[in-house]
Short mmCIF file of C-alpha atoms in Angstrom, two decimals:
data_model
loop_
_atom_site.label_atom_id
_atom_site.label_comp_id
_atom_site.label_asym_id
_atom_site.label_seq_id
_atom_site.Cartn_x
_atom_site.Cartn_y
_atom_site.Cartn_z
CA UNK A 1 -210.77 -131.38 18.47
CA UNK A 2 -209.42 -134.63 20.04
CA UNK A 3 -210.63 -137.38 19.17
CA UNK A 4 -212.65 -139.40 22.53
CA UNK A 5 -211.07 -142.66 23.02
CA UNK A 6 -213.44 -146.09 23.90
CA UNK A 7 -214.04 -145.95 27.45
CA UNK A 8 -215.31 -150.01 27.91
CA UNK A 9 -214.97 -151.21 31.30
CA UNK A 10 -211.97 -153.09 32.70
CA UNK A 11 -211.82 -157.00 32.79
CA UNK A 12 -212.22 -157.83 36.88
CA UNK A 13 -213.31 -154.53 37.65
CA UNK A 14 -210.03 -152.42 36.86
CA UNK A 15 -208.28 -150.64 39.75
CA UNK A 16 -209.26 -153.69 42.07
CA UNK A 17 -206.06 -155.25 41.58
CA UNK A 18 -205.83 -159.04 39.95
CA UNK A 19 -208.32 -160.15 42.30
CA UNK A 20 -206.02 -161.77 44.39
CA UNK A 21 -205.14 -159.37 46.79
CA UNK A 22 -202.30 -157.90 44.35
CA UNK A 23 -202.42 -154.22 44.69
CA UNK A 24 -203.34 -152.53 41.23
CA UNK A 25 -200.43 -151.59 38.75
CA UNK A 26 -199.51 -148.23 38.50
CA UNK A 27 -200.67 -145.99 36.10
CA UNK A 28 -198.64 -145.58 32.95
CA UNK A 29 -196.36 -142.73 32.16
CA UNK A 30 -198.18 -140.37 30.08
CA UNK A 31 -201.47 -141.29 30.54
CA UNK A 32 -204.14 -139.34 31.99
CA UNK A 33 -204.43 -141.95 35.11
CA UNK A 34 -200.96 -140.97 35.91
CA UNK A 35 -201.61 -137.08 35.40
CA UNK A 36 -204.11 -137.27 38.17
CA UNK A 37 -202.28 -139.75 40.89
CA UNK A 38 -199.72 -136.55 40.75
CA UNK A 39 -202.14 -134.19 40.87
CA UNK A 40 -202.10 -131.80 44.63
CA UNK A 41 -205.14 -133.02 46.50
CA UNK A 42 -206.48 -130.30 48.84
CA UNK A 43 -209.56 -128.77 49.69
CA UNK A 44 -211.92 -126.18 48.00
CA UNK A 45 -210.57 -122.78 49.19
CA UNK A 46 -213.65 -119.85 49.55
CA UNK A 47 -214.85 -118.06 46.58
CA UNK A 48 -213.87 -115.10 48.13
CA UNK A 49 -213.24 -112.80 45.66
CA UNK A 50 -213.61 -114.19 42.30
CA UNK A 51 -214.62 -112.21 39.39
CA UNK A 52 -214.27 -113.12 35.40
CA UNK A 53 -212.50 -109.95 35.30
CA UNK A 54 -209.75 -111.39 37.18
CA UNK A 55 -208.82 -113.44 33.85
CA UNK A 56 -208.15 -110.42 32.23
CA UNK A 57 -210.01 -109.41 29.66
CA UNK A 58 -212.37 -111.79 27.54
CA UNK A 59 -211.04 -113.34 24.75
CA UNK A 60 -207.59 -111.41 23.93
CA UNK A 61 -205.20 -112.08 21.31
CA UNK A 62 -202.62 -113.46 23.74
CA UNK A 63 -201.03 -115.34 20.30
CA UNK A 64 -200.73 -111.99 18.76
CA UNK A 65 -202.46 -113.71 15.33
CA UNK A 66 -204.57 -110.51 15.23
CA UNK A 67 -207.62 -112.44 16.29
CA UNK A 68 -209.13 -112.90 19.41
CA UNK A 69 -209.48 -116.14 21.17
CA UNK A 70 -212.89 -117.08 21.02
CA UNK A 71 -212.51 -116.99 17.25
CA UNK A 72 -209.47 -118.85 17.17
CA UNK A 73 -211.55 -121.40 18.54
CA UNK A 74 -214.20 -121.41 16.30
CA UNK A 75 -212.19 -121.53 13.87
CA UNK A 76 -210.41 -124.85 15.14
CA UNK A 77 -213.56 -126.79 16.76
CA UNK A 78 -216.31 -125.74 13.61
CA UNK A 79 -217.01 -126.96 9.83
CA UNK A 80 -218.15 -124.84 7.14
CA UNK A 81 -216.17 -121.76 8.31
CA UNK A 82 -217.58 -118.20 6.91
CA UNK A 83 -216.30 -115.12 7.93
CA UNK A 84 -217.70 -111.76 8.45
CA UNK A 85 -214.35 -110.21 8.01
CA UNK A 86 -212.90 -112.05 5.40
CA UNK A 87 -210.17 -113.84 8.22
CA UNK A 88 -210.45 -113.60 12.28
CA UNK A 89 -214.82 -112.97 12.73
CA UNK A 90 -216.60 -116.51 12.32
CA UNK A 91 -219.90 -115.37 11.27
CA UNK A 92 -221.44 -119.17 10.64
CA UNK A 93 -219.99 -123.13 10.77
CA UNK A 94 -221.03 -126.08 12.16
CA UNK A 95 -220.54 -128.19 15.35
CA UNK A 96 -220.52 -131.38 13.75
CA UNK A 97 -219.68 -133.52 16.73
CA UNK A 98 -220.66 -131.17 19.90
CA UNK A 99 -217.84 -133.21 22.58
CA UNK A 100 -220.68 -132.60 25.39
CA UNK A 101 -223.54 -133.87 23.59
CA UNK A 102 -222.68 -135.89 20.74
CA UNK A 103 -225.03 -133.60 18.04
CA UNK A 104 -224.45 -131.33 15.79
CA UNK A 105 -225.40 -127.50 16.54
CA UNK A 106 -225.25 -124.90 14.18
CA UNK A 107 -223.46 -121.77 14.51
CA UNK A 108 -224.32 -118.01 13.58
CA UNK A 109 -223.06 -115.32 14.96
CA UNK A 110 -224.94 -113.04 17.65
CA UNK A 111 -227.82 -115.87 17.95
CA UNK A 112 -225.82 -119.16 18.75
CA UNK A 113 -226.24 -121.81 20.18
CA UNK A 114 -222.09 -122.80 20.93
CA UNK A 115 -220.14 -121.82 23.69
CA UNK A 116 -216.99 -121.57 23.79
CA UNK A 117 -216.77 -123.24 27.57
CA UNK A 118 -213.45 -123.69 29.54
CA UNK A 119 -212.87 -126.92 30.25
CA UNK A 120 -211.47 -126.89 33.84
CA UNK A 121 -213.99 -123.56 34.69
CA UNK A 122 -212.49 -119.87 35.97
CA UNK A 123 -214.38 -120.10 39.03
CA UNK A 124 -212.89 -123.55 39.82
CA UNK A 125 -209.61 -122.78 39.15
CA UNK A 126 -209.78 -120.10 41.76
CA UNK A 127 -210.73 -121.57 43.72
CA UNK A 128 -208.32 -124.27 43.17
CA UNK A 129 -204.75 -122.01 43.15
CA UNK A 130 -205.34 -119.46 40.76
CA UNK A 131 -206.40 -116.60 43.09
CA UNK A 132 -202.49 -116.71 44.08
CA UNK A 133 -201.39 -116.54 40.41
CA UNK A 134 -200.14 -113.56 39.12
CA UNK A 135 -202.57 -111.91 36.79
CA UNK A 136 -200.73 -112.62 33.36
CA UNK A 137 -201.11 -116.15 34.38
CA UNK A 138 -204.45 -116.13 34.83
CA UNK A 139 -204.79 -114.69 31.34
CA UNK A 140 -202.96 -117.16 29.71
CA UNK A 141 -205.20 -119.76 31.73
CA UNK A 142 -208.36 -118.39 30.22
CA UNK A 143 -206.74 -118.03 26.59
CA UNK A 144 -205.37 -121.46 26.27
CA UNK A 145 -206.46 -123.41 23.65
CA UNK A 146 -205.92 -126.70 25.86
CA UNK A 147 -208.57 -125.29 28.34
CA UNK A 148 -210.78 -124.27 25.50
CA UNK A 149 -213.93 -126.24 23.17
CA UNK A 150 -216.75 -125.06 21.34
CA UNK A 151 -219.49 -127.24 23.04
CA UNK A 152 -223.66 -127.55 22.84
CA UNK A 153 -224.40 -123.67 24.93
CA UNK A 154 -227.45 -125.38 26.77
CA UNK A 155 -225.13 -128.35 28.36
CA UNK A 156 -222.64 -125.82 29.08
CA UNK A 157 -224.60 -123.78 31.33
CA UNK A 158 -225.29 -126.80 33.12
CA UNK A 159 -222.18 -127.72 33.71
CA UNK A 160 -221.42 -123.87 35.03
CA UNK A 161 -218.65 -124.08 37.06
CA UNK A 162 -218.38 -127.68 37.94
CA UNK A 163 -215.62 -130.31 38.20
CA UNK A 164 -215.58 -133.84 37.31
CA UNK A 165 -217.20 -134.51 41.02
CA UNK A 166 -220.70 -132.66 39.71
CA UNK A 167 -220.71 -132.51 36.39
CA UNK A 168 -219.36 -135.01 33.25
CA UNK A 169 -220.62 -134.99 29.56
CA UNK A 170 -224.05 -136.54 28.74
CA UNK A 171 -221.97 -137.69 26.07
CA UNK A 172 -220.77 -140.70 27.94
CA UNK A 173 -218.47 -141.78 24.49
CA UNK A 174 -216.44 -138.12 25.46
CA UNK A 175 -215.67 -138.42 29.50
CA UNK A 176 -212.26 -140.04 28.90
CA UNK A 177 -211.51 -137.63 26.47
CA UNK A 178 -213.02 -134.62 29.08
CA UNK A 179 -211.11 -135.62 31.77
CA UNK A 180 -208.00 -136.23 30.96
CA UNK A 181 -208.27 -132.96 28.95
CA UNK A 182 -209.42 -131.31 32.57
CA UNK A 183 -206.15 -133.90 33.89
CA UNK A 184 -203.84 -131.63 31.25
CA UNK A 185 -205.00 -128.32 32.23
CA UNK A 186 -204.74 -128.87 36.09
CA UNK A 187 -200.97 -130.43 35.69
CA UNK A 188 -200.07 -127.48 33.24
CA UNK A 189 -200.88 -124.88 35.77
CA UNK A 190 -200.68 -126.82 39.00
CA UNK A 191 -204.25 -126.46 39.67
CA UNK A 192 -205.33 -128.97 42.85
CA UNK A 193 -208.27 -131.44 43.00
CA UNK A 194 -210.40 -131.95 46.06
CA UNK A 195 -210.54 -135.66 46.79
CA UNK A 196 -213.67 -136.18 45.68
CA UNK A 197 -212.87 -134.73 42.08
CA UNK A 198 -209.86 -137.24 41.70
CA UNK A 199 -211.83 -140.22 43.23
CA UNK A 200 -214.07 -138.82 40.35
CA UNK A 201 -211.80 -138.50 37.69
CA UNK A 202 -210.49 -142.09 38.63
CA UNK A 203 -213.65 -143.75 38.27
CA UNK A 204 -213.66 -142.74 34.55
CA UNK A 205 -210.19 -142.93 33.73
CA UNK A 206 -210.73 -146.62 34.99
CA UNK A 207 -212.57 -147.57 32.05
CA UNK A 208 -209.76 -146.16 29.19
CA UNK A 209 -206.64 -146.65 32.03
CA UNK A 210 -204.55 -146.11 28.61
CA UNK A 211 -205.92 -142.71 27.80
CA UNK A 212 -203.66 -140.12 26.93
CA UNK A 213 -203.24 -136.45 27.92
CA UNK A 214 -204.15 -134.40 25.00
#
């Protein structure tokens, strides 16, 4: 799991300029700032039509390891890694440093309390492009470990399917981190932003201007 990178506020208020009139620099190559100036701004098309089945599948081997996704996950984002099958089925670990939270939440299989949430959410992403992908795209999408973390279950429900414009991390030390992860996944798949997502995403990314993707 990445790392979040210090997210302290800007001498002179950041994106201002110099504070004399100047306008502000541009964003660095290669940092998430930059990801989201060249990011498609348009608006939120109609849900019309969206289903989790459109995604393929849940959680499919699309790495052909001979374990599902969800695990592979686990496997990357937890401590204390037991299996029930001696190699893919996580029965138990350890969130040591939920990104969403900050805590620690223990895992067990059938009764836990991770998720494994994606990052820039289905429903979004239809929203946002997707619905005109073809449908091994879309499976890809939902499979990718970029667009993938084991997070705190009860803040991921609240997030549901929110962007950055409703919904950032309690875990205020982890929303540069978040968004220029969400800044990755929507420039890997040319996913839009409405306008008031990227004045969103800005607005945090103006605090950690040098933050990279992941």
């Amino acid at each position: 799991m990445l790392a979040s990178a210090a997210c302290g506020p800007l001498a002179g208020g950041g994106a201002s300029g110099d504070g004399n009139g100047a306008p502000p620099k541009p964003a660095a190559a290669g940092t998430a700032l930059a990801a989201v100036d060249a990011l498609p701004v348009k608006g939120r098309a109609p849900r019309t039509g969206y289903e989790r089945e459109k995604f393929g599948r849940a959680w499919v081997d699309v790495d052909r390891n001979g374990c599902g996704t969800r695990d592979d996950i686990l496997r990357r984002d937890l401590s204390g890694v037991r299996f029930a099958d001696g190699r893919c089925k996580v029965a138990s670990g350890t969130l040591d440093d939920d990104p969403y939270t900050g805590g620690a939440v223990a895992y067990v299989r059938g009764r836990s309390k991770v998720d494994i949430d994606h990052v820039v959410a289905l429903s979004d992403a239809w929203q946002k492009g997707a619905q005109k992908w073809a449908p091994d795209t879309r499976v890809r999408f939902a499979n990718d470990p970029l667009n993938l973390l084991a997070v705190d279950s009860a803040a991921n429900r609240r997030k549901s399917d929110g962007d950055a414009a409703t919904w950032l991390p309690p875990n205020k030390a982890y929303r540069c981190a978040y968004v220029a992860r969400q800044a990755a996944v929507k420039k890997k798949y040319g996913v839009w932003v409405t306008a008031g997502e990227r004045d969103a995403m800005k607005r945090v990314l103006a605090t950690c201007p040098e933050q990279r993707l992941p």
